[in-house]
Structures are given as structure tokens and as C-alpha cells.
Short mmCIF file of N, CA and C in Angstrom, two decimals:
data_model
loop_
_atom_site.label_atom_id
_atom_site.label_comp_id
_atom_site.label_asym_id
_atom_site.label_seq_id
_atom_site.Cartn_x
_atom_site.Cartn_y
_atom_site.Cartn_z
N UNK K 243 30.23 33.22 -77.30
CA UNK K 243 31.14 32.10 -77.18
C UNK K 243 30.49 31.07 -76.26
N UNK K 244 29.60 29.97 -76.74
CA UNK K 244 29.29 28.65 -75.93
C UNK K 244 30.50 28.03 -75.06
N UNK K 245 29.91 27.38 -73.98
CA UNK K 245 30.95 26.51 -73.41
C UNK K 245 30.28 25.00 -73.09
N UNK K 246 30.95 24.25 -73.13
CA UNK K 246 30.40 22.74 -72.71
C UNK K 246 31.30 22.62 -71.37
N UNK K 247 30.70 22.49 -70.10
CA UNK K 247 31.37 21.95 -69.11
C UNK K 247 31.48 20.37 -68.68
N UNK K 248 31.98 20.04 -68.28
CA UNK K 248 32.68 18.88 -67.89
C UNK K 248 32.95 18.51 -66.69
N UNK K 249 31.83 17.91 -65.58
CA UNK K 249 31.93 17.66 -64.37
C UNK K 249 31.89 15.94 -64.14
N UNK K 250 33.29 16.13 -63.57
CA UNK K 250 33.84 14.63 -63.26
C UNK K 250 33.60 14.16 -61.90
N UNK K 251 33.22 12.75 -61.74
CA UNK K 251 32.56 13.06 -60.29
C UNK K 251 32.79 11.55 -59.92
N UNK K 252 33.28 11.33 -58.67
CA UNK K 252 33.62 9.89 -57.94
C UNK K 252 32.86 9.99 -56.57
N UNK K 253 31.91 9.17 -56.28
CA UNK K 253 31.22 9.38 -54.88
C UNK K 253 30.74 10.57 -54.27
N UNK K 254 30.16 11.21 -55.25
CA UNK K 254 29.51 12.57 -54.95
C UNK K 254 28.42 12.89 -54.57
N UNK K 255 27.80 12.04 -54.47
CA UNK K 255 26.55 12.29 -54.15
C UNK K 255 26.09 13.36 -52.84
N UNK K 256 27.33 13.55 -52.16
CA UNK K 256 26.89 14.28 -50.89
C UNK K 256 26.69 15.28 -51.63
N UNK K 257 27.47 15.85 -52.33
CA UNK K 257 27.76 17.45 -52.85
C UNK K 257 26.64 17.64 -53.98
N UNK K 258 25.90 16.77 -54.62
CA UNK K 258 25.13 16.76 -56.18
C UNK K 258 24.09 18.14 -55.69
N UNK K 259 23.19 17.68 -54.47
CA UNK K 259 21.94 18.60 -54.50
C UNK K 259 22.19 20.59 -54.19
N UNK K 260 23.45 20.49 -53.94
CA UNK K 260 23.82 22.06 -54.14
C UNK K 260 24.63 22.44 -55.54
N UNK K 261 25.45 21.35 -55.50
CA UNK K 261 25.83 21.83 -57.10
C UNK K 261 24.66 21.80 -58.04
N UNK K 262 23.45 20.92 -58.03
CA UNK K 262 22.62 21.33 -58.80
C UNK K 262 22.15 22.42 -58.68
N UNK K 263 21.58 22.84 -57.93
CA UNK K 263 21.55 23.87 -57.66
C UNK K 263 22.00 25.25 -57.92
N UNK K 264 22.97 25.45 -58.20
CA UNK K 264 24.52 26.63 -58.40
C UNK K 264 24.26 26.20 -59.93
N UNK K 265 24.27 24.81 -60.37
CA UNK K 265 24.00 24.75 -61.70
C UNK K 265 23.19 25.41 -62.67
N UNK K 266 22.01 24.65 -61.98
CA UNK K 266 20.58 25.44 -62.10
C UNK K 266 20.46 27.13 -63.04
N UNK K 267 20.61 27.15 -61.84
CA UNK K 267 20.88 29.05 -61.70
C UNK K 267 22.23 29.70 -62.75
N UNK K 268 22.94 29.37 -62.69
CA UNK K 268 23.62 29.29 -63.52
C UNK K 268 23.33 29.12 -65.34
N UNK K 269 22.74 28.37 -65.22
CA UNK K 269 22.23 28.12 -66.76
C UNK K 269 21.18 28.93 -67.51
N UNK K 270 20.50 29.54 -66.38
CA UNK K 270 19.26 30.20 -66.62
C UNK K 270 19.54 31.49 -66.53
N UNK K 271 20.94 31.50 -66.34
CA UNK K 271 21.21 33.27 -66.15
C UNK K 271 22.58 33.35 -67.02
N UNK K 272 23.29 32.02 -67.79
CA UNK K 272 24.86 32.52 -68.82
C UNK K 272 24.20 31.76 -69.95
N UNK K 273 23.25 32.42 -70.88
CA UNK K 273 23.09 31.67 -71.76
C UNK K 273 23.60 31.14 -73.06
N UNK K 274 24.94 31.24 -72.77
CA UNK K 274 25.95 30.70 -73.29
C UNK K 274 26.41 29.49 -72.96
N UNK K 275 26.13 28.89 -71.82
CA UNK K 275 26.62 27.17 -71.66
C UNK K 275 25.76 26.17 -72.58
N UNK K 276 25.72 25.68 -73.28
CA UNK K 276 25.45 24.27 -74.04
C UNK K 276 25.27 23.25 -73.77
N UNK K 277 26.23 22.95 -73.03
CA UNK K 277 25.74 21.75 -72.31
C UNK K 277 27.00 21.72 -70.97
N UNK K 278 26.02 20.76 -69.78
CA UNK K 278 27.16 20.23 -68.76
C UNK K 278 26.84 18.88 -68.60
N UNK K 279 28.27 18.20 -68.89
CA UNK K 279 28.20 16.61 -68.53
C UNK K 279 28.80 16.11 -67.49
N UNK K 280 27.78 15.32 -67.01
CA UNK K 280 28.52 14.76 -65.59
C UNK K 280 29.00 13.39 -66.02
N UNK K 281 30.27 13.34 -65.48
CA UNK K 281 31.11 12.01 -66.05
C UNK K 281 31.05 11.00 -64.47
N UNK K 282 30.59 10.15 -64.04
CA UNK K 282 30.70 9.13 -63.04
C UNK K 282 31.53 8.39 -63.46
N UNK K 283 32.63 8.64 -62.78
CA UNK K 283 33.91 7.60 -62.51
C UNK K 283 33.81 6.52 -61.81
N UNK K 284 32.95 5.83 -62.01
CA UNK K 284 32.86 4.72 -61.17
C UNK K 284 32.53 4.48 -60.07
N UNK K 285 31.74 5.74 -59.34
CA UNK K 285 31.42 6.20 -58.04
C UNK K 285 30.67 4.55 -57.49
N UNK K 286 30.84 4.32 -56.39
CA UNK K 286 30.30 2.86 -55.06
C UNK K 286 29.42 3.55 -54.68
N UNK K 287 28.89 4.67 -54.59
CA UNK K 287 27.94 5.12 -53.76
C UNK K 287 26.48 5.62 -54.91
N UNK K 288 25.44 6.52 -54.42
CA UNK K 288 24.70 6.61 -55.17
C UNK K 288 23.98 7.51 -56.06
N UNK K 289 25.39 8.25 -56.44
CA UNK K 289 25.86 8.75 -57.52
C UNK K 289 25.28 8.99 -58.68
N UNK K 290 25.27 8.01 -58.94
CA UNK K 290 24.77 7.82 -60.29
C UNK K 290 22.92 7.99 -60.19
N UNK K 291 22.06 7.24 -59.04
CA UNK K 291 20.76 7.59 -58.72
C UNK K 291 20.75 9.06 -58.86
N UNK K 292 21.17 9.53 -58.34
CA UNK K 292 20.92 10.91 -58.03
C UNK K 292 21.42 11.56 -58.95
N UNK K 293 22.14 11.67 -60.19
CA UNK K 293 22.12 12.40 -61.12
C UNK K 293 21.35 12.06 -62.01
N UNK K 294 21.15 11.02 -62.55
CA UNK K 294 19.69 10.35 -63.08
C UNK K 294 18.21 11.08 -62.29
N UNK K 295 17.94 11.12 -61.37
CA UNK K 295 16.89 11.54 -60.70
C UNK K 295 16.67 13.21 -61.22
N UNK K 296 18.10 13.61 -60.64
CA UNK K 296 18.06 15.46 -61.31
C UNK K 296 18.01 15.45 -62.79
N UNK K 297 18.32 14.57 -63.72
CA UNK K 297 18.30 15.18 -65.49
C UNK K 297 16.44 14.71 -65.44
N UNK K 298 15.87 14.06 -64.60
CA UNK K 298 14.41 13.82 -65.03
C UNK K 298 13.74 15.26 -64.87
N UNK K 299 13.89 15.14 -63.36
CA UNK K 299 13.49 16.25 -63.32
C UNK K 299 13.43 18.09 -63.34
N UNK K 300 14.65 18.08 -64.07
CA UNK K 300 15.05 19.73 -64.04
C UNK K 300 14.13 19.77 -65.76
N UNK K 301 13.54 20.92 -65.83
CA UNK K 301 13.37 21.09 -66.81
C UNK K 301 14.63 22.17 -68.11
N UNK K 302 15.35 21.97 -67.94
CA UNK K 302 16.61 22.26 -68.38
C UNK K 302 17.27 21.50 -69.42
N UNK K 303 17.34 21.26 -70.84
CA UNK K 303 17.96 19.83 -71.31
C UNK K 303 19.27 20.44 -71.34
N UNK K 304 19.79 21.16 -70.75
CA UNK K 304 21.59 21.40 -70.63
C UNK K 304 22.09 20.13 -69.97
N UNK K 305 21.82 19.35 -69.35
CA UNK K 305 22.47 18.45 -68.57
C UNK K 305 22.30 16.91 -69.29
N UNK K 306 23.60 16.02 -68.93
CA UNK K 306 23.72 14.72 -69.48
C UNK K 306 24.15 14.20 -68.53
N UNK K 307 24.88 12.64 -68.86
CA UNK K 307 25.57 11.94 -67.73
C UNK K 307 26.29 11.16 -68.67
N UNK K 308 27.50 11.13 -68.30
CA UNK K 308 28.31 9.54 -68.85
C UNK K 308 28.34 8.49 -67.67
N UNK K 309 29.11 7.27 -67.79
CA UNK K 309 29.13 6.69 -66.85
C UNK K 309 30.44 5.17 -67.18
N UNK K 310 30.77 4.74 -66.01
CA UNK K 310 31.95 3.65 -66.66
C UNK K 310 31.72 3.27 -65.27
N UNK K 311 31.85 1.40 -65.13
CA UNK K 311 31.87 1.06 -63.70
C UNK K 311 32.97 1.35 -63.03
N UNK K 312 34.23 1.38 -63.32
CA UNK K 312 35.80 1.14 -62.31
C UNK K 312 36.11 2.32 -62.67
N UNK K 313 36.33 3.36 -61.61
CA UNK K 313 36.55 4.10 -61.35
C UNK K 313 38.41 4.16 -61.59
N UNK K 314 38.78 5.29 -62.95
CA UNK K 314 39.63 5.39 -63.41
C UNK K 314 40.70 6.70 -63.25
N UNK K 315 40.16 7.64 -62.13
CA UNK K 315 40.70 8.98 -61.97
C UNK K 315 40.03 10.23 -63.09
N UNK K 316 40.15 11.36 -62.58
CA UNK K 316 39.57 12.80 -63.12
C UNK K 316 39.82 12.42 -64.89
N UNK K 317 41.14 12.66 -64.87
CA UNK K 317 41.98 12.65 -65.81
C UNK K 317 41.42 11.77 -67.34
N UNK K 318 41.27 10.42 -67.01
CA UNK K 318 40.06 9.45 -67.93
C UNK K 318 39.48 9.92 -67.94
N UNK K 319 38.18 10.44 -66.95
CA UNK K 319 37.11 10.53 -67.34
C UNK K 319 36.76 12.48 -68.23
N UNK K 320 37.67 12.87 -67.70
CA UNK K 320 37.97 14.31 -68.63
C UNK K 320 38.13 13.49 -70.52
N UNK K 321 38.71 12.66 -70.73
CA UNK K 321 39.17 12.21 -71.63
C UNK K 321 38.18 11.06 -72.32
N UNK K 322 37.48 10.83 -71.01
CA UNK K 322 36.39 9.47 -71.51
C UNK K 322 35.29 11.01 -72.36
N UNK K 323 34.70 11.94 -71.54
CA UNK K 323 33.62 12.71 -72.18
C UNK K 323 33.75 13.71 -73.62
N UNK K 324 35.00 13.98 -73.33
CA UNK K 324 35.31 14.38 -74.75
C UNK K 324 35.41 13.44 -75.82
N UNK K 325 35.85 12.09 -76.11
CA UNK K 325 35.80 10.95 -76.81
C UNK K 325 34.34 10.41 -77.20
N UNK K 326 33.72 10.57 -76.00
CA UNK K 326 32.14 9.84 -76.02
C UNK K 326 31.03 11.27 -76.22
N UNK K 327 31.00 12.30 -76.37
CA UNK K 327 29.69 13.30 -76.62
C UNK K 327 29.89 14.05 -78.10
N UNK K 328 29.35 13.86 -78.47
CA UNK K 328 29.12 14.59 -80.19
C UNK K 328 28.94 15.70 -79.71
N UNK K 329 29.23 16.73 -80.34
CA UNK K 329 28.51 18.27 -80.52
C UNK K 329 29.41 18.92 -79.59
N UNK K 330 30.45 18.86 -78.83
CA UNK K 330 31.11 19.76 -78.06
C UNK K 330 31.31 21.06 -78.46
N UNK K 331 31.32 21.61 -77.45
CA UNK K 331 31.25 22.91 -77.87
C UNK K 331 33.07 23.41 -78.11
N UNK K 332 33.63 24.60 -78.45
CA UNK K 332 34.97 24.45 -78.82
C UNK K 332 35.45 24.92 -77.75
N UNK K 333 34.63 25.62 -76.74
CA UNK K 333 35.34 25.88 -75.64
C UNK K 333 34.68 24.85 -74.84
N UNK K 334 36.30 23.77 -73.91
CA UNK K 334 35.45 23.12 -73.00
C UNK K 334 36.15 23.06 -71.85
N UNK K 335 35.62 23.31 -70.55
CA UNK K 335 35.64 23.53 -69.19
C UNK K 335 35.47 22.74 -68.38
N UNK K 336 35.81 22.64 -67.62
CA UNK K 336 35.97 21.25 -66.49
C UNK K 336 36.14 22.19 -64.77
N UNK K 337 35.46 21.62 -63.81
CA UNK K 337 35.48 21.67 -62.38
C UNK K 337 34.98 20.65 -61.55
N UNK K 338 35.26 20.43 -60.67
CA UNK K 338 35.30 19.51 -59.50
C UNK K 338 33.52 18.85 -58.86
N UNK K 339 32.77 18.55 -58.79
CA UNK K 339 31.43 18.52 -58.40
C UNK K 339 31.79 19.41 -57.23
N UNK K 340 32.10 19.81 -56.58
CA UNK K 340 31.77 20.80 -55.31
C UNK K 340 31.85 22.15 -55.44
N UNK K 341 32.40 22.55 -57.20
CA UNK K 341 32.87 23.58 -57.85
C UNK K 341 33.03 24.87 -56.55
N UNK K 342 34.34 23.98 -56.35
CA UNK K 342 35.33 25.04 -55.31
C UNK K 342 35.66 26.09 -55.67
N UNK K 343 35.95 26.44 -57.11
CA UNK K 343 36.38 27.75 -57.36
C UNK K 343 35.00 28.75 -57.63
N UNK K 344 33.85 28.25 -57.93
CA UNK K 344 32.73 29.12 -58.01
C UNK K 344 32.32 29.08 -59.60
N UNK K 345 31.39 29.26 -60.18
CA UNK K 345 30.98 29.31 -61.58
C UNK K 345 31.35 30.45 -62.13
N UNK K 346 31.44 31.53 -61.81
CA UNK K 346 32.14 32.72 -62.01
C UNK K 346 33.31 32.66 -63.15
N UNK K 347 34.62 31.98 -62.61
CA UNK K 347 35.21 31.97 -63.22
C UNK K 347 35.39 31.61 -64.60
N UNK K 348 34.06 30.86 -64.99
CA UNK K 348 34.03 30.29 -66.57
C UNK K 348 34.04 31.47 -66.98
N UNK K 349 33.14 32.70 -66.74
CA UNK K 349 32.73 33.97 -67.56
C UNK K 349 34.44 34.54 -67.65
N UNK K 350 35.20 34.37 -66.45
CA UNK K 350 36.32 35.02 -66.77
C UNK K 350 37.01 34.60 -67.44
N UNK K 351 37.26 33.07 -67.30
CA UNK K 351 37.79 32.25 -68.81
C UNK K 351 37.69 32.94 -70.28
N UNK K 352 36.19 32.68 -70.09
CA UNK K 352 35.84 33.00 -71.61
C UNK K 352 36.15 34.22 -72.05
N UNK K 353 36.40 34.97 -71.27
CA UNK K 353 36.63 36.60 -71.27
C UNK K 353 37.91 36.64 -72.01
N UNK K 354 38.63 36.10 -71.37
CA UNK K 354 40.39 35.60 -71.96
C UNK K 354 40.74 34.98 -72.73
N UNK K 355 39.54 33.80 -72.96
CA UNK K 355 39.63 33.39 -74.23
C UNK K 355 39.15 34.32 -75.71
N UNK K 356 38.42 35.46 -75.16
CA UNK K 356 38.17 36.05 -76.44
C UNK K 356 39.53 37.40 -76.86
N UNK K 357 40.11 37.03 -75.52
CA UNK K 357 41.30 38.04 -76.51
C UNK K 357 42.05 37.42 -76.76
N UNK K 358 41.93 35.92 -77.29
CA UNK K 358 42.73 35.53 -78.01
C UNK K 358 43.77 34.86 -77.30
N UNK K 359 43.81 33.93 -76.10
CA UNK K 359 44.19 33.60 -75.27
C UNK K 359 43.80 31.86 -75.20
N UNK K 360 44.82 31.32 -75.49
CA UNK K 360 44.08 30.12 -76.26
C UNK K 360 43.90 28.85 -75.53
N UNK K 361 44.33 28.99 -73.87
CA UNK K 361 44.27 28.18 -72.40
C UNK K 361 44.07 29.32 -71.72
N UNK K 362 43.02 28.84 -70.77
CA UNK K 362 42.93 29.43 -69.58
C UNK K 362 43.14 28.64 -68.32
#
């Protein structure tokens, strides 16, 4: 069961170089994720450099970026990336850039989603 995640992000840049990180690792060890898109909500800060900088250089093509100048809340931009990326995967997942709850929990998602459990 693929998943496409969905990371929405407003002035993040403090948090990017460990979530890449956690990302990273992550991808190279559930090879079931497809893709993760980072949605910039309009972030003032430099945001957007720095996720541009990490899709050059990770050798990983799991990762994308959307982007919109005026920052519109989670909620849009959850709604802007599903509207704007072809190929989604049918399971799709969303967390915070500081991914407070841990990456973990996608596997348990998906776990629940395979018995047929049709929100997690």
C-alpha cells in the first residue's frame, strides 16, 4: 500500500534541516512512500530557499514542492496539493513540518487502513 504525504509548511525553515532528515531516513527504509510534497503557504521567511536547496541535493526523487505567495492556512494548502499533483497515491497523509507525532505513525495508519478502515 503506497502513500503520498503531504507536508504543509508556513515559515519553516527553522525546522526543514531535521525534518529532512527524519525524512531522509525514512524513505530509504518504508519503501512504500511515493512521494512527499511540501506545500509553502506563503512562508516570509526562507522557506522556500531551503526546500529548493534540499530537492537538489538529496539524491532521492521522492520529494517535490508546491508553492503560492499569500499564505492561506494548512487547510488550502492540504487542498491546493491534492488539486495541483497528478499521480497521487490513494492513500494520502498529511503532518506538520516538525512532524510532532513521529513518522511511525503512517505505518500504523496504513496498517488500519488495510483492514479496511477507510480514515485514519
Amino acid at each position: 500500500m503506497d502513500v503520498s504525504l503531504l507536508i504543509p509548511i508556513y515559515n519553516g525553515e527553522k525546522y526543514l534541516l531535521k525534518t529532512f532528515e527524519k525524512l531522509e531516513k525514512f524513505c530509504r527504509t518504508q519503501k512504500n512512500v511515493r512521494q512527499i510534497i511540501f506545500i509553502n503557504d506563503g512562508s516570509t521567511d526562507s522557506t522556500q530557499l531551503v526546500i529548493n536547496d534540499f530537492i537538489k541535493k538529496t539524491t532521492l526523487n521522492t520529494f517535490s514542492v508546491l508553492w503560492y505567495k499569500e499564505n492561506k492556512g494548512k487547510g488550502y494548502a492540504l487542498q491546493y496539493a491534492i488539486k495541483n499533483t497528478q499521480n497521487l497515491s490513494e492513500n494520502i497523509v498529511f503532518t506538520d513540518v516538525e512532524i510532532p507525532y513521529g513518522l511511525e505513525c503512517i505505518q500504523n495508519g496504513l496498517k488500519k487502513m488495510n483492514e479496511h478502515i477507510g480514515i485514519v
